[in-house]
Amino acid sequence: MKTTALAVLLLGVSGCVFATDNNIEAIDYQVSVTVEDSESKLNFPTFKFHSFGQEVSSQTEECIYSGVLSKHEANAILLEAKMSCDYEDGESSGDMPVFILDKEGGEVSIELGEDEANLWKYSVLIKALN
């Protein structure tokens, strides 16, 4: 996974889902993140954002996912994140694809790769809590 993940992380590809409503100043968000390839699946523990611009991290045994949620235009949110992994034979790190979602959140993912053996998928579920 580390070779594929690092290559994909460095691409800086973005995925977008656009919004339709206003007033997102006082909303907390719960976030779930999954990163998978043909060799493994990382399910990061769910975490919360209590304010825009706050950096929040979640950790598995080998990897740390750090994200920042910010307001994007009048009625959307933007998730920017990094993932770093520490393996027995080295480290890898890089920026994750950027996602733009409706202020209510939603589920979004991006898949990269030419076939099942080289497929890499990054999925995020964001829920507005209030």
Backbone as a printed PyTorch tensor [residue, N CA C, xyz], in Angstrom:
tensor([[[  0.8270,  -1.1950,   0.0000],
         [  0.0000,   0.0000,   0.0000],
         [  0.8640,   1.2470,   0.0000]],

        [[  2.0210,   1.1970,   0.6730],
         [  2.8010,   2.4090,   0.8290],
         [  3.2620,   3.0070,  -0.4860]],

        [[  3.6680,   2.2000,  -1.4510],
         [  4.1210,   2.7280,  -2.7260],
         [  2.9650,   3.3610,  -3.4860]],

        [[  1.8560,   2.6660,  -3.5610],
         [  0.6890,   3.1860,  -4.2590],
         [  0.1650,   4.4350,  -3.5640]],

        [[  0.0570,   4.3940,  -2.2490],
         [ -0.4760,   5.5330,  -1.4980],
         [  0.3950,   6.7610,  -1.6870]],

        [[  1.6930,   6.6070,  -1.6230],
         [  2.5830,   7.7490,  -1.7780],
         [  2.4530,   8.3340,  -3.1710]],

        [[  2.3970,   7.5030,  -4.1730],
         [  2.2670,   8.0000,  -5.5420],
         [  0.9660,   8.7840,  -5.7080]],

        [[ -0.1150,   8.2790,  -5.1560],
         [ -1.4020,   8.9480,  -5.2700],
         [ -1.4260,  10.2220,  -4.4480]],

        [[ -0.8540,  10.1930,  -3.2790],
         [ -0.8310,  11.3740,  -2.4230],
         [ -0.1070,  12.5240,  -3.0950]],

        [[  0.9330,  12.2290,  -3.8030],
         [  1.7250,  13.2650,  -4.4410],
         [  1.0510,  13.8380,  -5.6820]],

        [[  0.0450,  13.1620,  -6.2080],
         [ -0.6490,  13.6680,  -7.3870],
         [ -1.4690,  14.9220,  -7.0830]],

        [[ -2.0010,  15.0170,  -5.8720],
         [ -2.7900,  16.1870,  -5.5020],
         [ -4.0950,  16.3030,  -6.2800]],

        [[ -4.7290,  15.1840,  -6.5710],
         [ -5.9790,  15.1770,  -7.3100],
         [ -7.0920,  15.6460,  -6.3910]],

        [[ -8.0740,  16.3570,  -6.9440],
         [ -9.1810,  16.7990,  -6.0950],
         [-10.5060,  16.2700,  -6.6090]],

        [[-11.4400,  16.0840,  -5.6600],
         [-12.8070,  15.6980,  -5.9960],
         [-13.7380,  16.7260,  -5.3960]],

        [[-14.8710,  16.9720,  -6.0340],
         [-15.7550,  18.0320,  -5.5640],
         [-17.2130,  17.5920,  -5.5310]],

        [[-17.9160,  18.0390,  -4.4940],
         [-19.3610,  17.9520,  -4.4210],
         [-19.8050,  19.3300,  -3.9760]],

        [[-20.7300,  19.9590,  -4.6900],
         [-21.0460,  21.3560,  -4.4290],
         [-22.2870,  21.5420,  -3.5690]],

        [[-22.3900,  22.7310,  -2.9630],
         [-23.4110,  23.0390,  -1.9730],
         [-24.5820,  23.8150,  -2.5490]],

        [[-25.6560,  23.9410,  -1.7010],
         [-26.8500,  24.6520,  -2.1510],
         [-27.4980,  25.5180,  -1.0730]],

        [[-26.8890,  25.6960,   0.0960],
         [-27.5510,  26.4030,   1.1820],
         [-26.5940,  27.3920,   1.8560]],

        [[-27.0730,  28.1710,   2.8610],
         [-26.2570,  29.1970,   3.5320],
         [-26.1000,  28.9410,   5.0250]],

        [[-25.3550,  29.8600,   5.7230],
         [-25.2070,  29.9160,   7.1720],
         [-24.5480,  28.6650,   7.7710]],

        [[-23.2210,  28.6030,   7.7090],
         [-22.5040,  27.4350,   8.2260],
         [-21.5050,  27.7910,   9.3150]],

        [[-21.7000,  28.9200,   9.9610],
         [-20.7260,  29.3880,  10.9410],
         [-20.6480,  28.5380,  12.2090]],

        [[-21.7680,  28.0400,  12.7330],
         [-21.7790,  27.3960,  14.0400],
         [-22.1210,  25.9070,  13.9600]],

        [[-21.5170,  25.2000,  13.0220],
         [-21.8090,  23.7810,  12.8570],
         [-20.5880,  22.9530,  13.2300]],

        [[-20.7900,  21.9150,  14.0460],
         [-19.7410,  20.9270,  14.3050],
         [-19.9000,  19.8170,  13.2700]],

        [[-18.7790,  19.1810,  12.9210],
         [-18.8090,  18.1200,  11.9220],
         [-18.1250,  16.8680,  12.4450]],

        [[-18.7110,  15.7230,  12.1640],
         [-18.1170,  14.4210,  12.4740],
         [-17.5930,  13.8460,  11.1590]],

        [[-16.3630,  13.3040,  11.2010],
         [-15.7040,  12.8530,   9.9750],
         [-15.1940,  11.4200,  10.1260]],

        [[-15.4570,  10.6100,   9.0920],
         [-14.9250,   9.2500,   9.0030],
         [-14.1120,   9.1590,   7.7140]],

        [[-12.9360,   8.5280,   7.7960],
         [-12.0260,   8.4440,   6.6520],
         [-11.5760,   7.0030,   6.4490]],

        [[-11.5660,   6.5730,   5.1800],
         [-11.0650,   5.2630,   4.7980],
         [-10.1330,   5.4240,   3.6050]],

        [[ -8.9930,   4.7490,   3.6590],
         [ -8.0520,   4.7120,   2.5450],
         [ -7.7480,   3.2470,   2.2880]],

        [[ -7.9230,   2.8240,   1.0270],
         [ -7.6930,   1.4120,   0.7390],
         [ -7.0240,   1.2160,  -0.6120]],

        [[ -6.3270,   0.0910,  -0.7110],
         [ -5.7600,  -0.3600,  -1.9760],
         [ -5.8980,  -1.8740,  -2.0300]],

        [[ -5.2490,  -2.5090,  -2.9690],
         [ -5.4000,  -3.9560,  -3.1300],
         [ -4.8030,  -4.7530,  -1.9780]],

        [[ -3.9190,  -4.1400,  -1.1890],
         [ -3.2440,  -4.8410,  -0.0990],
         [ -3.8560,  -4.6160,   1.2760]],

        [[ -4.4460,  -3.4520,   1.4960],
         [ -4.9360,  -3.1550,   2.8380],
         [ -6.0270,  -2.0860,   2.8190]],

        [[ -6.6800,  -1.9400,   3.9780],
         [ -7.7140,  -0.9290,   4.1600],
         [ -7.4780,  -0.2530,   5.5030]],

        [[ -7.3500,   1.0760,   5.4810],
         [ -7.1620,   1.8500,   6.7050],
         [ -8.4790,   2.5230,   7.0530]],

        [[ -9.0560,   2.1710,   8.1920],
         [-10.2470,   2.8290,   8.7210],
         [ -9.7950,   3.6940,   9.8900]],

        [[ -9.7080,   4.9860,   9.6640],
         [ -9.2830,   5.8830,  10.7350],
         [-10.4270,   6.0810,  11.7190]],

        [[-10.1130,   6.1610,  13.0220],
         [-11.1730,   6.4320,  14.0090],
         [-11.8870,   7.7510,  13.6890]],

        [[-13.1940,   7.7640,  13.8740],
         [-14.0070,   8.9500,  13.6200],
         [-13.5400,  10.0980,  14.5090]],

        [[-13.5740,  11.3140,  13.9650],
         [-13.1550,  12.4980,  14.7270],
         [-14.1040,  13.6490,  14.4220]],

        [[-13.9710,  14.7610,  15.1940],
         [-14.8720,  15.9040,  15.0400],
         [-14.1020,  17.1950,  14.8370]],

        [[-14.7090,  18.0740,  14.0390],
         [-14.2490,  19.4570,  13.9130],
         [-15.2410,  20.3260,  14.6690]],

        [[-14.7250,  21.1780,  15.5710],
         [-15.5860,  22.0710,  16.3430],
         [-15.5240,  23.5050,  15.8340]],

        [[-14.5630,  23.7900,  14.9410],
         [-14.4630,  25.1240,  14.3550],
         [-13.6880,  25.0490,  13.0500]],

        [[-13.9480,  26.0070,  12.1850],
         [-13.2140,  26.0650,  10.9260],
         [-11.7660,  26.4470,  11.1830]],

        [[-10.8610,  25.8720,  10.4290],
         [ -9.4400,  26.1640,  10.5660],
         [ -8.7320,  25.3010,  11.5920]],

        [[ -9.4820,  24.5410,  12.3710],
         [ -8.9120,  23.6600,  13.3840],
         [ -8.3080,  22.4340,  12.6970]],

        [[ -7.0790,  22.0680,  13.0670],
         [ -6.4740,  20.8420,  12.5460],
         [ -6.7740,  19.6980,  13.4990]],

        [[ -7.3170,  18.6140,  12.9510],
         [ -7.6820,  17.4480,  13.7500],
         [ -6.9980,  16.2290,  13.1450]],

        [[ -6.5220,  15.3290,  14.0200],
         [ -5.8220,  14.1320,  13.5540],
         [ -6.5170,  12.8700,  14.0340]],

        [[ -6.3160,  11.8130,  13.2620],
         [ -6.8070,  10.4850,  13.5990],
         [ -5.6990,   9.5100,  13.2370]],

        [[ -5.5610,   8.4340,  14.0180],
         [ -4.4040,   7.5550,  13.8330],
         [ -4.7850,   6.0850,  13.8280]],

        [[ -4.1630,   5.3360,  12.8990],
         [ -4.2290,   3.8820,  12.9110],
         [ -2.8840,   3.4070,  13.4580]],

        [[ -2.6040,   2.1150,  13.3930],
         [ -1.3210,   1.6160,  13.8940],
         [ -0.1360,   2.2430,  13.1860]],

        [[ -0.2230,   2.3770,  11.8580],
         [  0.9190,   2.8440,  11.0810],
         [  0.7780,   4.2620,  10.5490]],

        [[ -0.4350,   4.7910,  10.4470],
         [ -0.6570,   6.0400,   9.7220],
         [ -1.3960,   7.0850,  10.5510]],

        [[ -1.1000,   8.3440,  10.2450],
         [ -1.7740,   9.4920,  10.8510],
         [ -2.4300,  10.2900,   9.7320]],

        [[ -3.7040,  10.5980,   9.9110],
         [ -4.4660,  11.4280,   8.9830],
         [ -4.7380,  12.7400,   9.7060]],

        [[ -4.3200,  13.8720,   9.1200],
         [ -4.5480,  15.1960,   9.7050],
         [ -5.3300,  16.0350,   8.7160]],

        [[ -6.4580,  16.5860,   9.1710],
         [ -7.2980,  17.3690,   8.2770],
         [ -7.6470,  18.7240,   8.8410]],

        [[ -7.9660,  19.6430,   7.9350],
         [ -8.4400,  20.9780,   8.2850],
         [ -9.7040,  21.2260,   7.4770]],

        [[-10.7530,  21.6280,   8.1660],
         [-12.0250,  21.9380,   7.5270],
         [-12.1860,  23.4490,   7.5180]],

        [[-12.5680,  23.9940,   6.3750],
         [-12.7670,  25.4390,   6.2870],
         [-14.0230,  25.7520,   5.4940]],

        [[-14.5040,  26.9620,   5.6740],
         [-15.6650,  27.4320,   4.9300],
         [-15.2030,  27.7050,   3.5050]],

        [[-16.0120,  27.2680,   2.5390],
         [-15.6820,  27.4900,   1.1380],
         [-16.8520,  28.2170,   0.4890]],

        [[-16.6360,  29.4430,   0.0900],
         [-17.6990,  30.2910,  -0.4420],
         [-18.8100,  30.4090,   0.5910]],

        [[-20.0260,  30.7170,   0.1590],
         [-21.0940,  31.0070,   1.1160],
         [-21.7360,  29.7690,   1.7230]],

        [[-21.7190,  28.6470,   1.0270],
         [-22.5340,  27.5290,   1.4900],
         [-21.8730,  26.1710,   1.3080]],

        [[-20.5810,  26.1240,   1.3750],
         [-19.8690,  24.8620,   1.1990],
         [-18.7110,  24.7790,   2.1880]],

        [[-18.2190,  23.5670,   2.3820],
         [-17.0580,  23.3260,   3.2370],
         [-15.9590,  22.6730,   2.4090]],

        [[-14.7280,  22.9040,   2.8030],
         [-13.5600,  22.3880,   2.1010],
         [-12.7160,  21.5770,   3.0680]],

        [[-12.4000,  20.3480,   2.7060],
         [-11.5540,  19.4890,   3.5340],
         [-10.1970,  19.3300,   2.8610]],

        [[ -9.1520,  19.7510,   3.5630],
         [ -7.7750,  19.5570,   3.1260],
         [ -7.1100,  18.6510,   4.1500]],

        [[ -6.3200,  17.6870,   3.6850],
         [ -5.7460,  16.7230,   4.6210],
         [ -4.3890,  16.2230,   4.1380]],

        [[ -3.6740,  15.6430,   5.0890],
         [ -2.3970,  14.9860,   4.8280],
         [ -2.4390,  13.6280,   5.5030]],

        [[ -1.6940,  12.7050,   4.9490],
         [ -1.5610,  11.3990,   5.5800],
         [ -0.0940,  11.0330,   5.5990]],

        [[  0.3610,  10.5420,   6.7390],
         [  1.7380,  10.0710,   6.8470],
         [  1.7240,   8.6890,   7.4940]],

        [[  2.5950,   7.8230,   6.9880],
         [  2.6760,   6.4530,   7.4820],
         [  4.1190,   6.1120,   7.8140]],

        [[  4.2900,   5.3520,   8.8690],
         [  5.6030,   4.9050,   9.3150],
         [  5.6160,   3.3830,   9.2590]],

        [[  6.3060,   2.8410,   8.2640],
         [  6.3780,   1.3940,   8.0610],
         [  7.7240,   0.8710,   8.5380]],

        [[  7.8350,  -0.4390,   8.6670],
         [  9.1040,  -1.0530,   9.0850],
         [ 10.2510,  -0.6970,   8.1490]],

        [[  9.9300,  -0.5680,   6.8620],
         [ 10.9880,  -0.3070,   5.8880],
         [ 11.0050,   1.1340,   5.3780]],

        [[ 10.3750,   2.0650,   6.0830],
         [ 10.4370,   3.4720,   5.6860],
         [  9.1510,   4.2270,   5.9650]],

        [[  9.1570,   5.4830,   5.5570],
         [  8.0260,   6.3750,   5.7850],
         [  7.4710,   6.8670,   4.4580]],

        [[  6.2110,   7.2690,   4.4770],
         [  5.6220,   7.9510,   3.3300],
         [  4.6640,   9.0130,   3.8580]],

        [[  4.5450,  10.0970,   3.1250],
         [  3.6150,  11.1480,   3.5190],
         [  3.2790,  11.9930,   2.3010]],

        [[  2.1590,  12.6800,   2.3980],
         [  1.7570,  13.5590,   1.3130],
         [  0.3770,  14.1330,   1.5200]],

        [[  0.0190,  15.0540,   0.6390],
         [ -1.2940,  15.6840,   0.6740],
         [ -2.3360,  14.7530,   0.0800]],

        [[ -3.5080,  14.7510,   0.6670],
         [ -4.6310,  13.9830,   0.1600],
         [ -5.4070,  14.8690,  -0.8230]],

        [[ -6.2030,  14.2600,  -1.6960],
         [ -7.0610,  15.0690,  -2.5720],
         [ -7.9840,  15.9670,  -1.7510]],

        [[ -8.2760,  17.1310,  -2.2670],
         [ -9.1370,  18.1120,  -1.6040],
         [-10.5870,  17.8170,  -1.9710]],

        [[-11.4820,  17.9020,  -0.9740],
         [-12.9020,  17.7010,  -1.2180],
         [-13.6810,  18.9510,  -0.8520]],

        [[-14.6500,  19.3170,  -1.6800],
         [-15.5830,  20.4090,  -1.4120],
         [-16.9660,  19.7840,  -1.3280]],

        [[-17.6300,  20.0230,  -0.1900],
         [-18.9370,  19.4140,   0.0460],
         [-19.9580,  20.4540,   0.4620]],

        [[-21.2200,  20.0610,   0.3670],
         [-22.3300,  20.8490,   0.8710],
         [-22.1310,  21.1040,   2.3650]],

        [[-22.6630,  22.1950,   2.8690],
         [-22.5010,  22.5180,   4.2990],
         [-23.0640,  21.4520,   5.2190]],

        [[-23.9880,  20.6330,   4.7370],
         [-24.5460,  19.5300,   5.5210],
         [-23.6260,  18.3190,   5.5330]],

        [[-22.5790,  18.3570,   4.7240],
         [-21.6550,  17.2350,   4.6330],
         [-22.0710,  16.2910,   3.5260]],

        [[-21.7240,  15.0350,   3.6900],
         [-22.0460,  14.0320,   2.7000],
         [-20.9280,  13.0250,   2.5840]],

        [[-21.0660,  12.1350,   1.6300],
         [-20.0520,  11.1080,   1.4070],
         [-19.4290,  11.3490,   0.0350]],

        [[-18.1230,  11.3090,  -0.0160],
         [-17.4020,  11.5430,  -1.2590],
         [-16.1700,  10.6530,  -1.2900]],

        [[-15.7790,  10.2350,  -2.4800],
         [-14.5860,   9.4040,  -2.6030],
         [-13.9570,   9.6170,  -3.9690]],

        [[-12.7360,   9.1880,  -4.0740],
         [-12.0150,   9.2330,  -5.3380],
         [-11.2590,   7.9210,  -5.4790]],

        [[-11.2990,   7.3670,  -6.6730],
         [-10.5750,   6.1360,  -6.9780],
         [ -9.5700,   6.4280,  -8.0730]],

        [[ -8.3680,   5.9330,  -7.8940],
         [ -7.3180,   6.0890,  -8.8950],
         [ -6.6650,   4.7440,  -9.1420]],

        [[ -6.3040,   4.5080, -10.3720],
         [ -5.6480,   3.2600, -10.7280],
         [ -6.2080,   2.7130, -12.0140]],

        [[ -5.4260,   1.8890, -12.6540],
         [ -5.8110,   1.3520, -13.9510],
         [ -6.5440,   0.0270, -13.8650]],

        [[ -6.3260,  -0.7450, -12.8110],
         [ -6.9820,  -2.0430, -12.6660],
         [ -7.1010,  -2.3770, -11.1860]],

        [[ -7.7760,  -3.4710, -10.8630],
         [ -8.0010,  -3.8650,  -9.4700],
         [ -6.7020,  -4.0020,  -8.6730]],

        [[ -5.6460,  -4.4850,  -9.3070],
         [ -4.3720,  -4.6950,  -8.6180],
         [ -3.7070,  -3.3770,  -8.2270]],

        [[ -4.0450,  -2.2890,  -8.9140],
         [ -3.4130,  -0.9940,  -8.6450],
         [ -4.4080,   0.0790,  -8.2140]],

        [[ -5.6030,  -0.3180,  -7.8080],
         [ -6.6390,   0.6310,  -7.4360],
         [ -6.3700,   1.2080,  -6.0510]],

        [[ -6.5400,   2.5170,  -5.9190],
         [ -6.3940,   3.2270,  -4.6490],
         [ -7.6610,   4.0430,  -4.4480]],

        [[ -8.2800,   3.9510,  -3.2660],
         [ -9.5320,   4.6530,  -3.0060],
         [ -9.4440,   5.4130,  -1.6820]],

        [[ -9.8620,   6.6740,  -1.7230],
         [ -9.8980,   7.5580,  -0.5640],
         [-11.3510,   7.9830,  -0.3860]],

        [[-11.9410,   7.6380,   0.7610],
         [-13.3520,   7.9350,   1.0280],
         [-13.5020,   8.7420,   2.3040]],

        [[-14.4230,   9.6990,   2.2690],
         [-14.6970,  10.5490,   3.4340],
         [-16.1990,  10.6600,   3.6130]],

        [[-16.6430,  10.5350,   4.8600],
         [-18.0320,  10.7740,   5.2350],
         [-18.0420,  11.8920,   6.2570]],

        [[-18.7120,  12.9960,   5.9390],
         [-18.7900,  14.1470,   6.8440],
         [-20.2560,  14.3710,   7.1860]],

        [[-20.5430,  14.4620,   8.4940],
         [-21.9160,  14.7130,   8.9630],
         [-21.9520,  15.9910,   9.7880]],

        [[-22.8810,  16.8850,   9.4470],
         [-23.1190,  18.0710,  10.2640],
         [-23.8460,  17.6130,  11.5240]],

        [[-23.3910,  18.0690,  12.6830],
         [-23.9580,  17.5970,  13.9480],
         [-25.0090,  18.5320,  14.5450]],

        [[-25.0440,  19.7940,  14.1640],
         [-26.0360,  20.7210,  14.7460],
         [-26.5040,  21.7200,  13.7500]]])
